Short mmCIF file of C-alpha atoms and ligand atoms in Angstrom, two decimals:
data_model
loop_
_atom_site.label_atom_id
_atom_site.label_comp_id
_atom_site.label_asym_id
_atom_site.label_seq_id
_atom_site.Cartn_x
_atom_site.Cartn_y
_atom_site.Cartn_z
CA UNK A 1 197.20 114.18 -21.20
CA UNK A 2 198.31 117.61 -19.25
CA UNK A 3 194.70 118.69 -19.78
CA UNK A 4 193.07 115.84 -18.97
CA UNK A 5 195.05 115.51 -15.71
CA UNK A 6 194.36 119.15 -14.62
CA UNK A 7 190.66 118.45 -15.27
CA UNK A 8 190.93 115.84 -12.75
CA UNK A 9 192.27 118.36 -10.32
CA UNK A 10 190.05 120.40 -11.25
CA UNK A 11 186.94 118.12 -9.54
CA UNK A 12 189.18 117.04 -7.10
CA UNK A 13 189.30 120.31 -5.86
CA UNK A 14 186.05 121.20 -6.50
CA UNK A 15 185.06 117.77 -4.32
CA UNK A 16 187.67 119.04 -1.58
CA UNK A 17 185.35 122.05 -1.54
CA UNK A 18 182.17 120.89 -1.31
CA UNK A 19 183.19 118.05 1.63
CA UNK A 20 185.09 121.35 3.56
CA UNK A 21 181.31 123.02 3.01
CA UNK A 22 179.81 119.86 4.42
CA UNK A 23 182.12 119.43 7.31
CA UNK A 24 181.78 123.53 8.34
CA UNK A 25 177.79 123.22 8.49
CA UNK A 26 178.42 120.11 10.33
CA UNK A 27 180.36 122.17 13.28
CA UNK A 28 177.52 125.18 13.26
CA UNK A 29 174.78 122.53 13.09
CA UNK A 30 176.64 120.72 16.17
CA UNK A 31 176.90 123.91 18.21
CA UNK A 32 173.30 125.34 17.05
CA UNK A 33 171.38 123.54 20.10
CA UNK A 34 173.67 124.76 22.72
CA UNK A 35 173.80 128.62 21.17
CA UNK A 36 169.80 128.42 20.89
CA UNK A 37 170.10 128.74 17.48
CA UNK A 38 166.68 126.63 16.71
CA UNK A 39 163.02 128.77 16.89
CA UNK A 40 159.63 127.35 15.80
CA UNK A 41 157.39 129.18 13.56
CA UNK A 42 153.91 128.09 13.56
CA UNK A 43 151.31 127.83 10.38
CA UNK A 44 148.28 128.04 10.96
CA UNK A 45 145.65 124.79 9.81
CA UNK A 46 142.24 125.93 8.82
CA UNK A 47 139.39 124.59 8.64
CA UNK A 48 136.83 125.07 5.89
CA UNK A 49 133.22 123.98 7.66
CA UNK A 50 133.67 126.06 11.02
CA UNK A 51 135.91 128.58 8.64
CA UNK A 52 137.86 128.68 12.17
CA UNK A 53 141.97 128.31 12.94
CA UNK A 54 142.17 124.57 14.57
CA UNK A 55 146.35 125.02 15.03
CA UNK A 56 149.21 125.20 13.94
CA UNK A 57 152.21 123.14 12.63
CA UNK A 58 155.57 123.87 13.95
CA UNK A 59 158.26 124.63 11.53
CA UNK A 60 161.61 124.22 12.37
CA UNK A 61 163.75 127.39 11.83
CA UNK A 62 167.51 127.87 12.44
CA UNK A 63 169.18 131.47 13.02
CA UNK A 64 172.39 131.05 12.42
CA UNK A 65 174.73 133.74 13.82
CA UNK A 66 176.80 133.40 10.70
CA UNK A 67 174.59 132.01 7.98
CA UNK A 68 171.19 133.98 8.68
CA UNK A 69 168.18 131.96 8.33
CA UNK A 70 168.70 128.57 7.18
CA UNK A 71 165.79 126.65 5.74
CA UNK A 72 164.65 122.97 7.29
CA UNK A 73 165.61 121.69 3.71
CA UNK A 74 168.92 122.66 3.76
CA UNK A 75 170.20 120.98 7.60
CA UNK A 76 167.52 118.29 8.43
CA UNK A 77 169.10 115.99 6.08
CA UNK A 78 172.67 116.59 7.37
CA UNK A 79 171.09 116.58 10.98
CA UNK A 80 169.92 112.66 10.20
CA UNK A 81 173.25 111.47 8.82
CA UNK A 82 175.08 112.90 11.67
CA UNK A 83 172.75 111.68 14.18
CA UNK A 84 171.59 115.04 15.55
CA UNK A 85 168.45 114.94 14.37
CA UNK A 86 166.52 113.27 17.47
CA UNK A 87 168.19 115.55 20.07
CA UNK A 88 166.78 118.66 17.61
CA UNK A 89 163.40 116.54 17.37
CA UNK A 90 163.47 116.41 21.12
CA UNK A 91 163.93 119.80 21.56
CA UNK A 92 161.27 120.80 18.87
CA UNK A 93 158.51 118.42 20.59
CA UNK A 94 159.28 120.04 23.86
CA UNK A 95 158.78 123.94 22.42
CA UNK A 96 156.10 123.08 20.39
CA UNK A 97 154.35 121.43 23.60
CA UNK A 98 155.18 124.47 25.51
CA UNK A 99 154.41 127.03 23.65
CA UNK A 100 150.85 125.58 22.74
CA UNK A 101 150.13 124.99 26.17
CA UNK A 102 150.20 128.80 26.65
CA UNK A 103 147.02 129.29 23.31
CA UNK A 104 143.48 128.89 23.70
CA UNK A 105 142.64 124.97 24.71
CA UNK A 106 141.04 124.70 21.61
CA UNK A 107 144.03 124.75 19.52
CA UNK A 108 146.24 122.14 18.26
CA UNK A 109 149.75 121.79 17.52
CA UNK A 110 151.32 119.83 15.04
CA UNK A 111 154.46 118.79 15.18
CA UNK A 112 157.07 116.77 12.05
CA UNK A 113 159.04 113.79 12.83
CA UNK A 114 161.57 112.07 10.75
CA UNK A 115 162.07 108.37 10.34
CA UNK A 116 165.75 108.63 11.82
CA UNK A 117 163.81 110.07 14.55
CA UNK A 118 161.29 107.66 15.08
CA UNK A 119 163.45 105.02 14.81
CA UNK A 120 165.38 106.25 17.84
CA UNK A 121 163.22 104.87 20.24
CA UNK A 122 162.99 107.51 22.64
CA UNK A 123 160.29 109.40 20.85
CA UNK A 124 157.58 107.81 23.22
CA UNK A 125 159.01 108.60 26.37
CA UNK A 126 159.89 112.41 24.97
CA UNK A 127 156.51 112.59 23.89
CA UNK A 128 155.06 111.44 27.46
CA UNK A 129 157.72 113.50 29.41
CA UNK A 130 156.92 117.16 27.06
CA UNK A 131 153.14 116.64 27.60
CA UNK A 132 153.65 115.93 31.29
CA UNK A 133 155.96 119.16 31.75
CA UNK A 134 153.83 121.05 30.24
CA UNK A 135 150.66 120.28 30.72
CA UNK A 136 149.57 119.98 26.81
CA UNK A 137 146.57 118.11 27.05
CA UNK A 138 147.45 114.67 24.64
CA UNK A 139 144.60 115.67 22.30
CA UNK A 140 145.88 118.99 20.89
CA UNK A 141 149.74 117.30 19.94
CA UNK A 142 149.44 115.79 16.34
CA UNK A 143 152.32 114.55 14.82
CA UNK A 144 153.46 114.59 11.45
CA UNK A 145 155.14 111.77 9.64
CA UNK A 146 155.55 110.54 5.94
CA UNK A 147 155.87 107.78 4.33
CA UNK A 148 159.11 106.97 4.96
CA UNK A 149 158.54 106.81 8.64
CA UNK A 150 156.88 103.03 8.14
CA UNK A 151 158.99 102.30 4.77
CA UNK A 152 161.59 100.36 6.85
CA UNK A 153 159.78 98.39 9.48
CA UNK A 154 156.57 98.31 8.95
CA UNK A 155 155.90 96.51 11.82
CA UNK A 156 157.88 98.83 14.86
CA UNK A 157 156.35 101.77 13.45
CA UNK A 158 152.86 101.02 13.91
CA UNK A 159 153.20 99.53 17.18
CA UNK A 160 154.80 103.03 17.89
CA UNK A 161 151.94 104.74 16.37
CA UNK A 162 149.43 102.68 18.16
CA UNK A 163 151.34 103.67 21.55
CA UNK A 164 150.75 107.39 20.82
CA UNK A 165 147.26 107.23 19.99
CA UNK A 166 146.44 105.18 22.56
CA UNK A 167 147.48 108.19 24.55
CA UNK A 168 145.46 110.21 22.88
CA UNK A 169 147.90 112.23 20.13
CA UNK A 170 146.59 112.22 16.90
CA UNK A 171 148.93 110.76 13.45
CA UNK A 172 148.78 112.82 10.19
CA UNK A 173 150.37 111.58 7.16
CA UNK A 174 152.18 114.15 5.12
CA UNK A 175 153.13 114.81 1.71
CA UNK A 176 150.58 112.58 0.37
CA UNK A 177 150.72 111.23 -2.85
CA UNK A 178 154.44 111.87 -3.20
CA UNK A 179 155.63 108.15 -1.85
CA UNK A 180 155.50 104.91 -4.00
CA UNK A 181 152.64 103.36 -1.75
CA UNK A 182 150.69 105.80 0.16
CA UNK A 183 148.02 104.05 -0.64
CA UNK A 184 148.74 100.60 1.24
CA UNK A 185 150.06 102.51 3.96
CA UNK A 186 146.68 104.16 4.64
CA UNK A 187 146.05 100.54 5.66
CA UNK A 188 148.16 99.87 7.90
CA UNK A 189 147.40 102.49 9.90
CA UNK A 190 143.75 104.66 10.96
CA UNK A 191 145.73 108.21 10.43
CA UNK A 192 143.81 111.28 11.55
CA UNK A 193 144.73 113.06 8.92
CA UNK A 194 145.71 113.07 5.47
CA UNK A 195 147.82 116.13 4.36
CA UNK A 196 147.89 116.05 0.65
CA UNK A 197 151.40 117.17 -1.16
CA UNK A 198 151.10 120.96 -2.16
CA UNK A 199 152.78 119.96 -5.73
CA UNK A 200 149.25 118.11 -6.60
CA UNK A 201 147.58 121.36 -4.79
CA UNK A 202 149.86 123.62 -6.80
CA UNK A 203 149.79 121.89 -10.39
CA UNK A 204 145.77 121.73 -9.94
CA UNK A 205 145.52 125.18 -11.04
CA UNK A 206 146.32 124.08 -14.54
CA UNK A 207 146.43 120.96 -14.55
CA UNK A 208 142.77 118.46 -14.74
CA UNK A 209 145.09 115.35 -13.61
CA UNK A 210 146.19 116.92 -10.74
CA UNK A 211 142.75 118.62 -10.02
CA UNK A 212 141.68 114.59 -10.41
CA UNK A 213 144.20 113.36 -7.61
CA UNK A 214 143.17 116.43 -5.26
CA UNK A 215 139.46 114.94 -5.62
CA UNK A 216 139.95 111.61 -5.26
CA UNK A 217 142.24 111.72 -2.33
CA UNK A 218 139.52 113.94 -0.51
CA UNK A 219 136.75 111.86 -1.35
CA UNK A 220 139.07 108.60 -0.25
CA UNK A 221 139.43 110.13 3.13
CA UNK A 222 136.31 111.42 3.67
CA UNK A 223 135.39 107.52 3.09
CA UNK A 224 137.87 106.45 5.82
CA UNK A 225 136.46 109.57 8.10
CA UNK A 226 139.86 110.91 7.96
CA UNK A 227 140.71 115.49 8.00
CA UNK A 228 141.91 115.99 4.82
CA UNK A 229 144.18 119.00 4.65
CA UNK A 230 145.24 120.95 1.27
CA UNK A 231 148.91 121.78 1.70
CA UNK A 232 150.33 124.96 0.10
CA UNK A 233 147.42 126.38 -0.92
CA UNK A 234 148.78 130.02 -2.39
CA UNK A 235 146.12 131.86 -4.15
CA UNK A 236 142.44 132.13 -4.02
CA UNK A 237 141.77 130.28 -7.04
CA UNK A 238 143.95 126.96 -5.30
CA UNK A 239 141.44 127.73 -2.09
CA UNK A 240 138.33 127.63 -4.08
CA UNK A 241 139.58 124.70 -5.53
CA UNK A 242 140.56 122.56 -3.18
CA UNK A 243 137.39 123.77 -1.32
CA UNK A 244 135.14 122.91 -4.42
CA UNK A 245 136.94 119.22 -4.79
CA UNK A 246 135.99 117.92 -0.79
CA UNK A 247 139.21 119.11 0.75
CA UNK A 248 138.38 119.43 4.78
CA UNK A 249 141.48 121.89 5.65
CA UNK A 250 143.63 123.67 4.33
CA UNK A 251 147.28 125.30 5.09
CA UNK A 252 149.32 127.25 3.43
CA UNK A 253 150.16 131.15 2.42
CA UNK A 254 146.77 132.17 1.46
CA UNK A 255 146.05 131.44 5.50
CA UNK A 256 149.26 132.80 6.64
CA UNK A 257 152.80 132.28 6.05
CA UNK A 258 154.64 130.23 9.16
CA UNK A 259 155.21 133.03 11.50
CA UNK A 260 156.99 133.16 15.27
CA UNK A 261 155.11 132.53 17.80
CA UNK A 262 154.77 135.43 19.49
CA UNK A 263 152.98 136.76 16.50
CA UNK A 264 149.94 134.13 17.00
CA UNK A 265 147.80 136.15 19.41
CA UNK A 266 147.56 138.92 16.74
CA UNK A 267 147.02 136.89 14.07
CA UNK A 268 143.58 134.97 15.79
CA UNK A 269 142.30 137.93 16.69
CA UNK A 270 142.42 139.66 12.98
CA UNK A 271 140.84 136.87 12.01
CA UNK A 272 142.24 135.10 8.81
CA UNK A 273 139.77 134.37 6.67
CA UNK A 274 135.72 134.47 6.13
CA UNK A 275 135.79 134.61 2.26
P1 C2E B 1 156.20 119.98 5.54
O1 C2E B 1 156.02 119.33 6.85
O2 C2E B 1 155.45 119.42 4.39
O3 C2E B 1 155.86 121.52 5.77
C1 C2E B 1 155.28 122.36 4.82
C2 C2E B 1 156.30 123.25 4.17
O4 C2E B 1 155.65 124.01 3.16
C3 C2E B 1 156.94 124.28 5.08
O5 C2E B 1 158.25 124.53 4.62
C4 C2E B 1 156.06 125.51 4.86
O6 C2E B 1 156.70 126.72 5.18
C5 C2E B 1 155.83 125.38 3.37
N1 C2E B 1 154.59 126.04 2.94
C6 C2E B 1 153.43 126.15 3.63
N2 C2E B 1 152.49 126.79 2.90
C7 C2E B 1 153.06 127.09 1.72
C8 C2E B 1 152.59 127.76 0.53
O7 C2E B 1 151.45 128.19 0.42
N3 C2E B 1 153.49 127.88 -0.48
C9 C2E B 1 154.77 127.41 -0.39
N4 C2E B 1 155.57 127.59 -1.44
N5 C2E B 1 155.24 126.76 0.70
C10 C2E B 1 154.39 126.61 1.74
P2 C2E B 1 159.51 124.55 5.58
O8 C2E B 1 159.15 125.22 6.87
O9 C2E B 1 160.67 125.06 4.80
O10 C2E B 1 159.72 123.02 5.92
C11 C2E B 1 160.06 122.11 4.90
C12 C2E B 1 160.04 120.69 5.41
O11 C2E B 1 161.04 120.53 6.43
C13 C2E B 1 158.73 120.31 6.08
O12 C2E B 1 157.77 119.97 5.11
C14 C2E B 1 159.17 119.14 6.91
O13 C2E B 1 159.25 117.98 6.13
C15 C2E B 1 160.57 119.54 7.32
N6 C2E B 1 160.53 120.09 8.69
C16 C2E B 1 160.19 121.32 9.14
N7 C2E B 1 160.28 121.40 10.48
C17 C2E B 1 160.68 120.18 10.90
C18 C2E B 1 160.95 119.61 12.20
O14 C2E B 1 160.81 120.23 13.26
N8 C2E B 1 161.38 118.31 12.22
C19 C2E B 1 161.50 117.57 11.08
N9 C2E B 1 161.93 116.29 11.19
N10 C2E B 1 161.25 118.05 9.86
C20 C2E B 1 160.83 119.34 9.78
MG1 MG B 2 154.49 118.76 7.94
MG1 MG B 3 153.98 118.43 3.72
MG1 MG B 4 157.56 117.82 3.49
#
């Protein structure tokens, strides 16, 4: 009975610790807007016909003062729950509309929104307002969403969708393959872009089935006239693959790791890749 109730205080503690854990990123992540905590790093997309940089996605990065640099993965999640995440979405649209205003005109920018965002309701009138302030011509902002974005209500999101491509910003859907219906959803709305998930990209080194999915997904959106991007394409082998298999782009560390953006000037002019 003694040990079994010492156990139990055990956990309890151990709960008490992870909640206090919680609750201190929770402060930091509340204050990290107003220190300028956040930065964008920016991966390049390439594409494999005009073997030519098209843009870049913007990835999220926070510098904490006391943490170092903490991963998307490990805040974006707590950033939803604690409704923080469309002020930080609003902030990243606006940089990331900035920034690429000051590249060549003939590069994009692609930019990741969450369902918590998107169901906010201010993302159209933050996406008019950063293109209008900066000057971003419509065409070169792309957003990112997946599918959870249109799991909820079906119905809102694509009217929302429809709203930014009427003004000209293109949709991409990410992680592809990784939902439970990514296929129906490709119905429901004409994406740009398919990216597909980099663990199919990843596992079709080795793997035929995965090599299979890679295929068919690139022939399926080269049927609906839709970019198909490779994501996380590592090594040459995963390039020549996905290249092989119909793939239209492709992103990832064999490009160029996501770097800051004052590092993109010298990184188009050495000239990534004519393998
Ligand atoms: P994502 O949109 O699918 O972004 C791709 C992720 O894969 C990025 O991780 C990128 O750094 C990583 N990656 C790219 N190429 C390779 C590769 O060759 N190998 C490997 N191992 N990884 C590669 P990151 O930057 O940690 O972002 C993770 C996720 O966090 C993103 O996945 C996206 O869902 C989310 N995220 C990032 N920035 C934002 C943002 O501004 N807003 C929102 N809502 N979510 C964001
Ligand atoms: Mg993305
Ligand atoms: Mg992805
Ligand atoms: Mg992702």
């Amino acid at each position: 009975k003694q040990g079994g109730r010492s156990t139990f205080r055990f956990f309890e503690s151990a709960m008490d610790e992870q909640m206090q854990a919680r609750r201190r990123l929770e402060i930091d992540l509340r204050r990290a807007l107003a220190l300028r905590e956040f930065t964008l790093f920016y991966q390049p997309q390439f594409n494999l016909a005009s073997r030519k940089v098209t843009g870049f996605e913007a990835l999220l990065r926070w510098r904490s003062e006391s943490r170092g640099m903490v991963p998307p993965a490990e805040f974006i999640p707590l950033a939803e729950e604690i409704g923080l995440i469309s002020p930080i979405g609003e902030w990243v649209i606006r940089t990331a509309c900035r920034e690429a205003a000051g590249w060549a005109d003939n590069l994009s920018v692609a930019v990741n929104v969450s369902a918590v965002q998107f169901r906010s309701r201010t993302l159209l009138s933050t996406i008019v307002s950063a293109l209008a302030e900066s000057g971003l011509a419509p065409n070169r902002l792309e957003l990112e969403i997946t599918e959870s974005v249109l799991l909820e209500d079906l119905g809102a999101a694509t009217s929302l969708l429809n709203s930014v491509r009427e003004m000209g910003v293109r949709v991409s859907m990410d992680d592809f393959g990784t939902g439970y219906s990514s296929l129906s959803y490709l119905r429901s709305f004409p994406f740009d872009k398919i990216k597909i998930d980099q663990s199919f990209v990843r596992a079709g080194d080795q793997d035929p089935g995965a090599a299979a999915i890679v295929r068919a997904i690139a022939a399926l959106g080269q049927s609906l006239g839709m970019t198909v991007t490779a994501e996380g394409v590592e090594t040459d082998d995963q390039f020549a693959n996905v290249l092989a298999v119909g793939c239209t782009d492709v992103q990832g560390y064999a490009i160029s790791r996501p770097m800051p953006a004052d590092q993109i000037a010298a990184f188009l002019t050495s000239s990534p890749r004519d393998a």
